[in-house]
Tab-separated table of N, CA, C and O in Angstrom:
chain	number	residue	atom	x	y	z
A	1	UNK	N	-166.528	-117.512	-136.072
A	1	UNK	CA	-165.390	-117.097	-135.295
A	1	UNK	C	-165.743	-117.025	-133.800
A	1	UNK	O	-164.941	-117.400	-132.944
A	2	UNK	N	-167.081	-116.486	-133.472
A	2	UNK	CA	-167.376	-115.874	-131.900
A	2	UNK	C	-167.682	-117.696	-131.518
A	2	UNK	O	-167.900	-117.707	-130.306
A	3	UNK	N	-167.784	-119.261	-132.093
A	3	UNK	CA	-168.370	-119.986	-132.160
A	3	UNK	C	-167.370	-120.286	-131.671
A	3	UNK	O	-167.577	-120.696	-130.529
A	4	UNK	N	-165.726	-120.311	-132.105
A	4	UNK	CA	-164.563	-121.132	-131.785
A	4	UNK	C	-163.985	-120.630	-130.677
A	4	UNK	O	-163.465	-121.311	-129.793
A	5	UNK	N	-164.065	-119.404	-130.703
A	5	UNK	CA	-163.869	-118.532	-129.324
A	5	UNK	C	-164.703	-119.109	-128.275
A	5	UNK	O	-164.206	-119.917	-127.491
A	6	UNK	N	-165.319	-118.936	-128.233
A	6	UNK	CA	-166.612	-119.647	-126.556
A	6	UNK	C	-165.694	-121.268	-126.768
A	6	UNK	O	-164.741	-121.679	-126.106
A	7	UNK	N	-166.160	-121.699	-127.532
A	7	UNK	CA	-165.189	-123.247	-127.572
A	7	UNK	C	-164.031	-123.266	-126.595
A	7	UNK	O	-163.922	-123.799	-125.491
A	8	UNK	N	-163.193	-122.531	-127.318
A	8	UNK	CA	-162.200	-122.046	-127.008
A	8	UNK	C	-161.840	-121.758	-125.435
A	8	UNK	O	-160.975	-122.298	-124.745
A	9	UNK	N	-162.773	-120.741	-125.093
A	9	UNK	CA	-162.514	-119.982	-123.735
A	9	UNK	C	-163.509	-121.480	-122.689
A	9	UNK	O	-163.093	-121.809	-121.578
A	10	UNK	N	-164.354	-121.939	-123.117
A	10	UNK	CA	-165.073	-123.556	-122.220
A	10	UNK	C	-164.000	-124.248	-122.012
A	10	UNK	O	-163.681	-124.303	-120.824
A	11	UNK	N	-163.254	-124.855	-122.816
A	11	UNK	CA	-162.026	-125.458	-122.500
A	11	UNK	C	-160.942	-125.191	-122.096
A	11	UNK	O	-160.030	-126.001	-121.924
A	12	UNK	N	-160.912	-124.106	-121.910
A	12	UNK	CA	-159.736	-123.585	-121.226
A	12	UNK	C	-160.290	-123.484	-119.219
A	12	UNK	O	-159.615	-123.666	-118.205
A	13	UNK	N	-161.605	-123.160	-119.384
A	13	UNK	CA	-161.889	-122.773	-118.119
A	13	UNK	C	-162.374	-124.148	-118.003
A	13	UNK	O	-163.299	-123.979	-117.208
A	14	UNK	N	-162.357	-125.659	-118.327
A	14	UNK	CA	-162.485	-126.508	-118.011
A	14	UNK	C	-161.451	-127.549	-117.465
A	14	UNK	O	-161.645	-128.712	-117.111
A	15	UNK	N	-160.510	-126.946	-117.489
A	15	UNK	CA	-158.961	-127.224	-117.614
A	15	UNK	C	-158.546	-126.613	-116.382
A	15	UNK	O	-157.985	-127.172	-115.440
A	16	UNK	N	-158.926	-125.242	-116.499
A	16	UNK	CA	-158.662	-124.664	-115.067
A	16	UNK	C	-159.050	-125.152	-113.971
A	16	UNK	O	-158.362	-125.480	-113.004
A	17	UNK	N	-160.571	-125.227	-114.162
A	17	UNK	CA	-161.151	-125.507	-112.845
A	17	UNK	C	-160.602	-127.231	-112.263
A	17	UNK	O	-160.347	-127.532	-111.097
A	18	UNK	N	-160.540	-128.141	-113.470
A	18	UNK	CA	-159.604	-129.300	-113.419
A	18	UNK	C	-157.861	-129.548	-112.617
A	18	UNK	O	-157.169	-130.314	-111.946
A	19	UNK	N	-157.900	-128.366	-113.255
A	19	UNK	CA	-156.295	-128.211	-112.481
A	19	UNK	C	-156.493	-127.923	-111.048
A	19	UNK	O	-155.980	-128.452	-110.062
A	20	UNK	N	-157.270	-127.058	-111.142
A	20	UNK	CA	-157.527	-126.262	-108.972
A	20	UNK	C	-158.103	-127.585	-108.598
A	20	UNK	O	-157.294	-128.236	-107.937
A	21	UNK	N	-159.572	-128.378	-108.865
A	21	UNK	CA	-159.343	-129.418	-108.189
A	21	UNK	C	-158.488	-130.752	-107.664
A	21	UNK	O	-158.416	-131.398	-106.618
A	22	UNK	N	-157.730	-130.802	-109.319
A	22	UNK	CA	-156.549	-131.860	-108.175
A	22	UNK	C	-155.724	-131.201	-107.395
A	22	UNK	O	-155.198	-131.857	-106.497
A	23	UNK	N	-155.339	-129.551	-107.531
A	23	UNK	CA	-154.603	-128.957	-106.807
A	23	UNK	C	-155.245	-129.122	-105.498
A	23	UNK	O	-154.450	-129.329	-104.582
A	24	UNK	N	-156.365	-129.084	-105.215
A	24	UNK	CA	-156.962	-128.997	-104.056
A	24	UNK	C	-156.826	-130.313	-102.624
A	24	UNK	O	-156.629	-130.379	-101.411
A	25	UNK	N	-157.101	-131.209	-103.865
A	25	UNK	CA	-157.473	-132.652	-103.454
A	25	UNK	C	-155.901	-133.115	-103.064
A	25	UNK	O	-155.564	-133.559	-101.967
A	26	UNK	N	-155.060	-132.915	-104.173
A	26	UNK	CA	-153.809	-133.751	-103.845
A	26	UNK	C	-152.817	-133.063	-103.161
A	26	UNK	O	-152.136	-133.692	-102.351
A	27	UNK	N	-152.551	-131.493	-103.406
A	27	UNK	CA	-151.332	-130.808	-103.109
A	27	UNK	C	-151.934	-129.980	-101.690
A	27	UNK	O	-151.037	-129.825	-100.861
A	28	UNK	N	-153.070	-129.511	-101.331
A	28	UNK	CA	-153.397	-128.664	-100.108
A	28	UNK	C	-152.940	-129.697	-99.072
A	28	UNK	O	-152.269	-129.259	-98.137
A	29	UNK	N	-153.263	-131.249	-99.117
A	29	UNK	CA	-153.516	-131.968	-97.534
A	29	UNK	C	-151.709	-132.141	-97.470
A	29	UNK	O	-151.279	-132.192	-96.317
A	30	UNK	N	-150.837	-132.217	-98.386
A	30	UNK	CA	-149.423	-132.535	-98.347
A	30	UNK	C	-148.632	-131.033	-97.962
A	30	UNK	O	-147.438	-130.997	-97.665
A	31	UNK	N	-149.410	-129.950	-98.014
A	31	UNK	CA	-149.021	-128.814	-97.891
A	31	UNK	C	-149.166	-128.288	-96.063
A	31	UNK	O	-148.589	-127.487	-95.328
A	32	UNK	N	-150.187	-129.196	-95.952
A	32	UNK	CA	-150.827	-128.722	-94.476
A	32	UNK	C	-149.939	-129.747	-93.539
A	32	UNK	O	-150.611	-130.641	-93.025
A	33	UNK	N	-148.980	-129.752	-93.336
A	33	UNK	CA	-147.952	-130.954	-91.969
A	33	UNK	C	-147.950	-129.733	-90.728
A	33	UNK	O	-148.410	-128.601	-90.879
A	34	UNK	N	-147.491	-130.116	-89.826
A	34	UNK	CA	-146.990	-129.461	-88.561
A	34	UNK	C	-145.951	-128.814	-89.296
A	34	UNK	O	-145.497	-129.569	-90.156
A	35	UNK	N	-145.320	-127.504	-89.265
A	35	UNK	CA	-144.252	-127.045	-89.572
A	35	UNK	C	-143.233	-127.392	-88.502
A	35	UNK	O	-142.064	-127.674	-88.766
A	36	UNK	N	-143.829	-127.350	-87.082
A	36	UNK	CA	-143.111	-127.696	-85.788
A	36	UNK	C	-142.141	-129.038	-85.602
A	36	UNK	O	-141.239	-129.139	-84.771
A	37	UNK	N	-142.521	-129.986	-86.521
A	37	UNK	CA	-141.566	-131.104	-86.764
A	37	UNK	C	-140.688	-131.004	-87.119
A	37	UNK	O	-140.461	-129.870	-87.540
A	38	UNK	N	-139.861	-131.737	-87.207
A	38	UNK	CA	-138.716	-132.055	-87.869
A	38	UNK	C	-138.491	-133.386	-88.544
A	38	UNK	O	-138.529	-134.523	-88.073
A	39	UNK	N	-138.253	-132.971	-89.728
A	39	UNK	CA	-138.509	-134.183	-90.491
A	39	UNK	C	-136.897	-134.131	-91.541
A	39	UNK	O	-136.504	-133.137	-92.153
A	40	UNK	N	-136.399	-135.107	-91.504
A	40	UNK	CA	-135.190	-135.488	-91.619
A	40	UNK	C	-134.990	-137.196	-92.197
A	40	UNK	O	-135.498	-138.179	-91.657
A	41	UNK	N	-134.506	-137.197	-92.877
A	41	UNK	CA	-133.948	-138.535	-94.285
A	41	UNK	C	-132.486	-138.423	-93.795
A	41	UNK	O	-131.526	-137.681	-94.006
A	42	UNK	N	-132.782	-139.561	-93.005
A	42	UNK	CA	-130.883	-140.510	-92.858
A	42	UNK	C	-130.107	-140.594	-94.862
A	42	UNK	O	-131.019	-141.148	-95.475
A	43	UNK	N	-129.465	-140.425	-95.433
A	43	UNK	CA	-129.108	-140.474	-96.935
A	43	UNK	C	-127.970	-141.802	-95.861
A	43	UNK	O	-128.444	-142.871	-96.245
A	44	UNK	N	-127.240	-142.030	-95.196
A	44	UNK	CA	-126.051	-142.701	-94.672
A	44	UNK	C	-126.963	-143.714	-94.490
A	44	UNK	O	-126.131	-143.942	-93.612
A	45	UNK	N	-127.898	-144.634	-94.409
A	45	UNK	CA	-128.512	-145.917	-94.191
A	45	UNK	C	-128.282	-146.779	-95.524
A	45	UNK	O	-128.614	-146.452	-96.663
A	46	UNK	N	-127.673	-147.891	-95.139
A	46	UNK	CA	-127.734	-148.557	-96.411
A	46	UNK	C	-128.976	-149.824	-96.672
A	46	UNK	O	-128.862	-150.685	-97.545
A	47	UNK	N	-130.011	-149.730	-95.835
A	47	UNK	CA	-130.704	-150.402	-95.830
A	47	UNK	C	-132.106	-150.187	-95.631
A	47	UNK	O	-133.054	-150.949	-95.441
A	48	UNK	N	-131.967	-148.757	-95.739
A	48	UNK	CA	-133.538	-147.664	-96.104
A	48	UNK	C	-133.620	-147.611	-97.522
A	48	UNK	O	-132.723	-147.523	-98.360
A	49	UNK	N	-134.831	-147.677	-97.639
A	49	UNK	CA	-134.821	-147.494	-99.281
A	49	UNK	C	-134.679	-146.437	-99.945
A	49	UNK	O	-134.277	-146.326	-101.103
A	50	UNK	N	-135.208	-145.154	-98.785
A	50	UNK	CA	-135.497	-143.961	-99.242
A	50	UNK	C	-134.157	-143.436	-99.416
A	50	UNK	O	-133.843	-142.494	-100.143
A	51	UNK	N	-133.309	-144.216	-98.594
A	51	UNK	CA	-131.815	-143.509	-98.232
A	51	UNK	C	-130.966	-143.952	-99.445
A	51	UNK	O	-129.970	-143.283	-99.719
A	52	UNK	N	-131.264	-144.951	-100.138
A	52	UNK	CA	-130.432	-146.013	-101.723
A	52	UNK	C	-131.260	-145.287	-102.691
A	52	UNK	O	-130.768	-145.054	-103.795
A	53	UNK	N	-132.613	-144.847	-102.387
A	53	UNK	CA	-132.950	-143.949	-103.454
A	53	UNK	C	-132.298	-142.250	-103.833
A	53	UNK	O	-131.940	-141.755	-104.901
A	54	UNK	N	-132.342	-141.803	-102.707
A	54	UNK	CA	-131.290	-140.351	-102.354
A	54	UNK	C	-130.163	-140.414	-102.605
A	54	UNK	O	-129.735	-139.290	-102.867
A	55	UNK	N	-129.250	-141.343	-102.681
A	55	UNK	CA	-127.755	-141.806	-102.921
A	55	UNK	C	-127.755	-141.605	-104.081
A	55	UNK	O	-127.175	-140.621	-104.541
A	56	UNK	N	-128.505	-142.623	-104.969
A	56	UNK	CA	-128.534	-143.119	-106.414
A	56	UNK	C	-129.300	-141.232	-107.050
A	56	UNK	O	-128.970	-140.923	-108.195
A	57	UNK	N	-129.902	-140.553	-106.534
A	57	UNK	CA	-130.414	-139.564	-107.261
A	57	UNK	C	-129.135	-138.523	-106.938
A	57	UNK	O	-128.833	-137.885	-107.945
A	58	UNK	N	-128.538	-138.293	-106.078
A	58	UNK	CA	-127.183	-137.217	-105.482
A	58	UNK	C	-126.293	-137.745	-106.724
A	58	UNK	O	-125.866	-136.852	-107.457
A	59	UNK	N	-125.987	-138.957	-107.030
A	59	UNK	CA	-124.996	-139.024	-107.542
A	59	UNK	C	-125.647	-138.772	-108.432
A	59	UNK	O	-125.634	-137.613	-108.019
A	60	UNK	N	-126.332	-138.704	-109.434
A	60	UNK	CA	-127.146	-138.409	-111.048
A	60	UNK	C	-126.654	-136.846	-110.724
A	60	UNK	O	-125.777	-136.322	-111.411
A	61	UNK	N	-127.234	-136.220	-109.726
A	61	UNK	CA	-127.417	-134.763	-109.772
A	61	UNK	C	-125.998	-134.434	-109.906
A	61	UNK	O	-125.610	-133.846	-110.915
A	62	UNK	N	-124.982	-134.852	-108.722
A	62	UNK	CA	-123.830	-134.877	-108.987
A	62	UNK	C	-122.952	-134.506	-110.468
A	62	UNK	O	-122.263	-133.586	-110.907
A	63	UNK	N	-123.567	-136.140	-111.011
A	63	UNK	CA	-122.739	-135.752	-112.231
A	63	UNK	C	-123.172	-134.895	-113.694
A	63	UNK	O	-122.480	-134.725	-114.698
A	64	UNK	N	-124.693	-134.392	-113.388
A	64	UNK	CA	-125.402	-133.339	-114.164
A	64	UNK	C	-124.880	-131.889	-113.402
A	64	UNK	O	-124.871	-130.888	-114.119
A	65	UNK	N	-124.560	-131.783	-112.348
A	65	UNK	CA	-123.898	-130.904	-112.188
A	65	UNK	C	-122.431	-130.762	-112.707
A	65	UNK	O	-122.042	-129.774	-113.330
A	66	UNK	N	-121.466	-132.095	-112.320
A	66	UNK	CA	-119.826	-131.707	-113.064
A	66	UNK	C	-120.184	-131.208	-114.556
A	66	UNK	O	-119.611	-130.225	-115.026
A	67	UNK	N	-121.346	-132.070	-115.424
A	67	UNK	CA	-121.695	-131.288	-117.215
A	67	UNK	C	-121.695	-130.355	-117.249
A	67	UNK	O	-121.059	-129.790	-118.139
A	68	UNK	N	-122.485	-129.557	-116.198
A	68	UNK	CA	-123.026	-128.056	-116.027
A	68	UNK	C	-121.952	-127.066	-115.920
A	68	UNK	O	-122.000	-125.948	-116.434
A	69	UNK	N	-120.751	-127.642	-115.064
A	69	UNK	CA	-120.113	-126.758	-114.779
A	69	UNK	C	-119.240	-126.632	-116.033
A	69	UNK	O	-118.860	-125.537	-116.450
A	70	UNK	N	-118.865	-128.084	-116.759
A	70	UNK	CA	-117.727	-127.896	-117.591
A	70	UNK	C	-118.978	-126.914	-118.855
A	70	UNK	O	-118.781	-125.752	-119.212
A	71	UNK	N	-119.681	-127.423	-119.117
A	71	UNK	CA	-120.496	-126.601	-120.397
A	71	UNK	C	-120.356	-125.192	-120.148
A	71	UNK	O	-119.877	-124.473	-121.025
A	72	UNK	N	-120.808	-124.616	-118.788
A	72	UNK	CA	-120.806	-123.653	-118.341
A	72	UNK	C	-119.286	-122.852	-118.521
A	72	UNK	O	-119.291	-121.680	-118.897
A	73	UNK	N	-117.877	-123.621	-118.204
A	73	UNK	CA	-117.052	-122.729	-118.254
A	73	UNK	C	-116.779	-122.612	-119.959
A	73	UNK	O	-116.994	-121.467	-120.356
A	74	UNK	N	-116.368	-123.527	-120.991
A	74	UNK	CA	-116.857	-123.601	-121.860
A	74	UNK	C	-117.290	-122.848	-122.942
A	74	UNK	O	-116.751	-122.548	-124.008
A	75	UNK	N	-118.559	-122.562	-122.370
A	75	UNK	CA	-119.681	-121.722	-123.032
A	75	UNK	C	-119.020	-120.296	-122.685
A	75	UNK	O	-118.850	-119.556	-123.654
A	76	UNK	N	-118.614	-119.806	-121.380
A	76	UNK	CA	-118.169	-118.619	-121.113
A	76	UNK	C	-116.763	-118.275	-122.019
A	76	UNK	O	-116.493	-117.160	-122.465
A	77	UNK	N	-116.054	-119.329	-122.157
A	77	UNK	CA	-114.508	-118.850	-123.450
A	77	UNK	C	-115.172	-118.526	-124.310
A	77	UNK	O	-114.948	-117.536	-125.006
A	78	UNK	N	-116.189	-119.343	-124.451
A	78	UNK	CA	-116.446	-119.248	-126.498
A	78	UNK	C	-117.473	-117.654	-126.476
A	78	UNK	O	-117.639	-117.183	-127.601
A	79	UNK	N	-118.006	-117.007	-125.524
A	79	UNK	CA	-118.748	-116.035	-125.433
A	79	UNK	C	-117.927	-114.893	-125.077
A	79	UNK	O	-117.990	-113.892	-125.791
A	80	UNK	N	-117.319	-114.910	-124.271
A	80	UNK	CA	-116.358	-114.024	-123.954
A	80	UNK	C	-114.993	-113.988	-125.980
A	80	UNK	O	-114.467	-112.923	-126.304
A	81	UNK	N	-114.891	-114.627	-126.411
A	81	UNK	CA	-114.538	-114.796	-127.635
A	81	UNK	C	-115.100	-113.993	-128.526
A	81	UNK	O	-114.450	-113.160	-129.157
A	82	UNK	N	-116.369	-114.172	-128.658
A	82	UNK	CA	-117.254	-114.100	-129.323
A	82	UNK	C	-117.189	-112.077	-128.951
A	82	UNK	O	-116.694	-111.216	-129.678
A	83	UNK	N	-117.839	-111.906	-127.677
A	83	UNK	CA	-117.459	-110.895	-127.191
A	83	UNK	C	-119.248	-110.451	-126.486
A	83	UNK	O	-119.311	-109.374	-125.893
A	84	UNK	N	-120.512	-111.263	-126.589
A	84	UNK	CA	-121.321	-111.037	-126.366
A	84	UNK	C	-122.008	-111.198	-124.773
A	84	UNK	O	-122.582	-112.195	-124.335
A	85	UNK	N	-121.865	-110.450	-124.366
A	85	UNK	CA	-122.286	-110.674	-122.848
A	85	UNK	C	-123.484	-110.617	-122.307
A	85	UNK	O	-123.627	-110.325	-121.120
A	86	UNK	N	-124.852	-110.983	-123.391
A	86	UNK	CA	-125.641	-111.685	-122.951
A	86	UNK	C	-125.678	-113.219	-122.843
A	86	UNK	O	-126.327	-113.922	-122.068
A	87	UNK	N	-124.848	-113.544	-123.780
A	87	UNK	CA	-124.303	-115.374	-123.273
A	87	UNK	C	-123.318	-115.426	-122.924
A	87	UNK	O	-122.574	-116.198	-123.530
A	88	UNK	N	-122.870	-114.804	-121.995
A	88	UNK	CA	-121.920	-114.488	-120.959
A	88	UNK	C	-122.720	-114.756	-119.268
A	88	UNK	O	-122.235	-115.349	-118.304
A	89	UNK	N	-123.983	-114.123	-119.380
A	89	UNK	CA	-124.368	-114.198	-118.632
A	89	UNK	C	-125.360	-115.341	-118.553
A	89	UNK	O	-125.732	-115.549	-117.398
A	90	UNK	N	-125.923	-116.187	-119.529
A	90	UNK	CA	-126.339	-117.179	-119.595
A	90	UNK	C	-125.860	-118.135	-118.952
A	90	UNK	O	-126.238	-118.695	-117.923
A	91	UNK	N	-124.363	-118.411	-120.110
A	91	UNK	CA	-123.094	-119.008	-119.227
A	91	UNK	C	-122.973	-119.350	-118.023
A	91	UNK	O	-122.933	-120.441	-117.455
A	92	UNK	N	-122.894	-117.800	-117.535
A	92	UNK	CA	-122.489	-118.071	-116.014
A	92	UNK	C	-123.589	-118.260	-114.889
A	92	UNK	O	-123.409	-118.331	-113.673
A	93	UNK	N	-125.188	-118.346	-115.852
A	93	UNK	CA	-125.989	-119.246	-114.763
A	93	UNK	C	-126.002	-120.509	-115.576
A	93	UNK	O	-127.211	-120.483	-115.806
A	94	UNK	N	-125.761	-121.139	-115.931
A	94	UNK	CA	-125.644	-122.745	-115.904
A	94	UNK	C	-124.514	-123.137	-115.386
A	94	UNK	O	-124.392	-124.325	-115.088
A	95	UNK	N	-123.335	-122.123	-115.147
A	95	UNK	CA	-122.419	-122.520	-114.121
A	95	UNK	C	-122.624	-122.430	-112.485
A	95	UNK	O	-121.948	-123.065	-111.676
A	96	UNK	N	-123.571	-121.618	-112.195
A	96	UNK	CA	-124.097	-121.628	-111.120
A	96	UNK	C	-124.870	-122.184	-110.775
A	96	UNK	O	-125.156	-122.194	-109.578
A	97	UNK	N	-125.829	-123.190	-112.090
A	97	UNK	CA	-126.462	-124.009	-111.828
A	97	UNK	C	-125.941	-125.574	-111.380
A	97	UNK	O	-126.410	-126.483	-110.695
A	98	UNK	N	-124.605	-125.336	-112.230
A	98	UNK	CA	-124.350	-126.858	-111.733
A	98	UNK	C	-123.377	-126.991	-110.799
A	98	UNK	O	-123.048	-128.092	-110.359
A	99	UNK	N	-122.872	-125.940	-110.448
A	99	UNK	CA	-122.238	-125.991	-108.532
A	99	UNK	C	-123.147	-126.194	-107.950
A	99	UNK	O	-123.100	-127.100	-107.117
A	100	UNK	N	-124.637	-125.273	-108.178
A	100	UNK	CA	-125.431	-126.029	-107.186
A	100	UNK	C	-125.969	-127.428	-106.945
A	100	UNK	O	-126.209	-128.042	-105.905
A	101	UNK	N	-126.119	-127.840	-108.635
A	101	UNK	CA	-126.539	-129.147	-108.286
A	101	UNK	C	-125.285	-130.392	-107.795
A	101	UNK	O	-125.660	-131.561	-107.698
A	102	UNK	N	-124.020	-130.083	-107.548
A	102	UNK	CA	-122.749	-130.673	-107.312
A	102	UNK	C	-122.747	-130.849	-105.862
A	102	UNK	O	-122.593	-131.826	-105.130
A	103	UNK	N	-122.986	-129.490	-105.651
A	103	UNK	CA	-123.141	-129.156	-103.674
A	103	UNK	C	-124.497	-129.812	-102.940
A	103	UNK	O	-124.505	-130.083	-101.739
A	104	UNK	N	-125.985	-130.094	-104.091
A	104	UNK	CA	-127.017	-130.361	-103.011
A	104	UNK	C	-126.598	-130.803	-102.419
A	104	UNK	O	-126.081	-129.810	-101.906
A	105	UNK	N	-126.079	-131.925	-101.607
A	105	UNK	CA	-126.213	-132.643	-100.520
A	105	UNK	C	-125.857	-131.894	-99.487
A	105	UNK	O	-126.414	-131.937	-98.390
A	106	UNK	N	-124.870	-131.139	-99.792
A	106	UNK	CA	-124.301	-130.335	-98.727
A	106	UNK	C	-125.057	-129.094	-98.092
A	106	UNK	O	-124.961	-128.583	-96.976
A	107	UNK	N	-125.762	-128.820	-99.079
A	107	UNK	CA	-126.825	-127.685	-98.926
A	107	UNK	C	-128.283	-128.038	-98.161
A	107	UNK	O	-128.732	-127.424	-97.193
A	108	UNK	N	-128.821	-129.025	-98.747
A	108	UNK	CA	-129.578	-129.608	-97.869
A	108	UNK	C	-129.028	-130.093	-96.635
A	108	UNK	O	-129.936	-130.059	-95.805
A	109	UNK	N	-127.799	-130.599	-96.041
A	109	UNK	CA	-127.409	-130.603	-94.824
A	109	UNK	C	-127.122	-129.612	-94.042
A	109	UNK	O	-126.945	-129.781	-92.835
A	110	UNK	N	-127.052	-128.627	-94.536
A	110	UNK	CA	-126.693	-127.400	-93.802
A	110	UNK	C	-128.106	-126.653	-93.731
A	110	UNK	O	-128.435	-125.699	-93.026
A	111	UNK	N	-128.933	-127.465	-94.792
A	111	UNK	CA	-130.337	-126.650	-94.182
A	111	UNK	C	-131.229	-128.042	-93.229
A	111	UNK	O	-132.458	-127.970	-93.255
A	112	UNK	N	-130.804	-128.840	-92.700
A	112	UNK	CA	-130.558	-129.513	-91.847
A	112	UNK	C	-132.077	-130.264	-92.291
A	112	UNK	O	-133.039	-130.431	-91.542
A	113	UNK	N	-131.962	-130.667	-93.790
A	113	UNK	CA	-133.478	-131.131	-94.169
A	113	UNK	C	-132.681	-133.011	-94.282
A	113	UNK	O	-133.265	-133.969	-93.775
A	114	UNK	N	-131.534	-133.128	-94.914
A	114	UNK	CA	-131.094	-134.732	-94.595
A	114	UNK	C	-130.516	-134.437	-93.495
A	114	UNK	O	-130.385	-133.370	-92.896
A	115	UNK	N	-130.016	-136.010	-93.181
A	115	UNK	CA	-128.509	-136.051	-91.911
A	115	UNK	C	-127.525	-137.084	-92.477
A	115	UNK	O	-126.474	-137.325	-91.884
């Protein structure tokens, strides 16, 4: 038993220390930019790629958000029915989840991260 345990606890802390190094290597140098910039994605270019890629992902999010909302209201009749208002409140965050995902674009423009 104390044999599978040490096993056990080696691979786990081999895993760890695995994880902190790519954390280190890949996510610290992408973490470290000038905050002082401003860095901003045209989405209105039709001939950026990054901008046909952002389009094509808004509209996905878009319409995983309209699901969200209809599941969401939905889910709230049949719970409110039901009469249980812990999936009531479930409910009404996947309805808040998918206004938000309906609105990103707008939200990210107002946090002035696209234009």
């Amino acid at each position: 038993m104390k044999a599978n345990i040490k096993t056990l606890r080696n691979r786990a802390l081999t895993l760890a220390e695995a994880a902190y190094l790519i954390m280190t290597v890949n996510v610290m140098p992408a973490l470290a930019v000038d905050l002082g910039k401003s860095y901003k994605v045209t989405v209105n270019s039709s001939t950026d790629p990054m901008s046909l890629f952002l389009q094509v992902a808004f509209y996905i999010l878009r319409g995983m958000g309209i699901g969200l909302v209809v599941y969401g209201i939905a889910g709230i009749a049949t719970a409110r029915s039901d009469g249980d208002s812990s999936q009531i409140m479930n409910q009404i965050g996947k309805l808040i989840g998918g206004v938000v995902l309906f609105g990103l674009p707008m939200i990210l423009q107002a946090a002035n991260i696209i234009a």
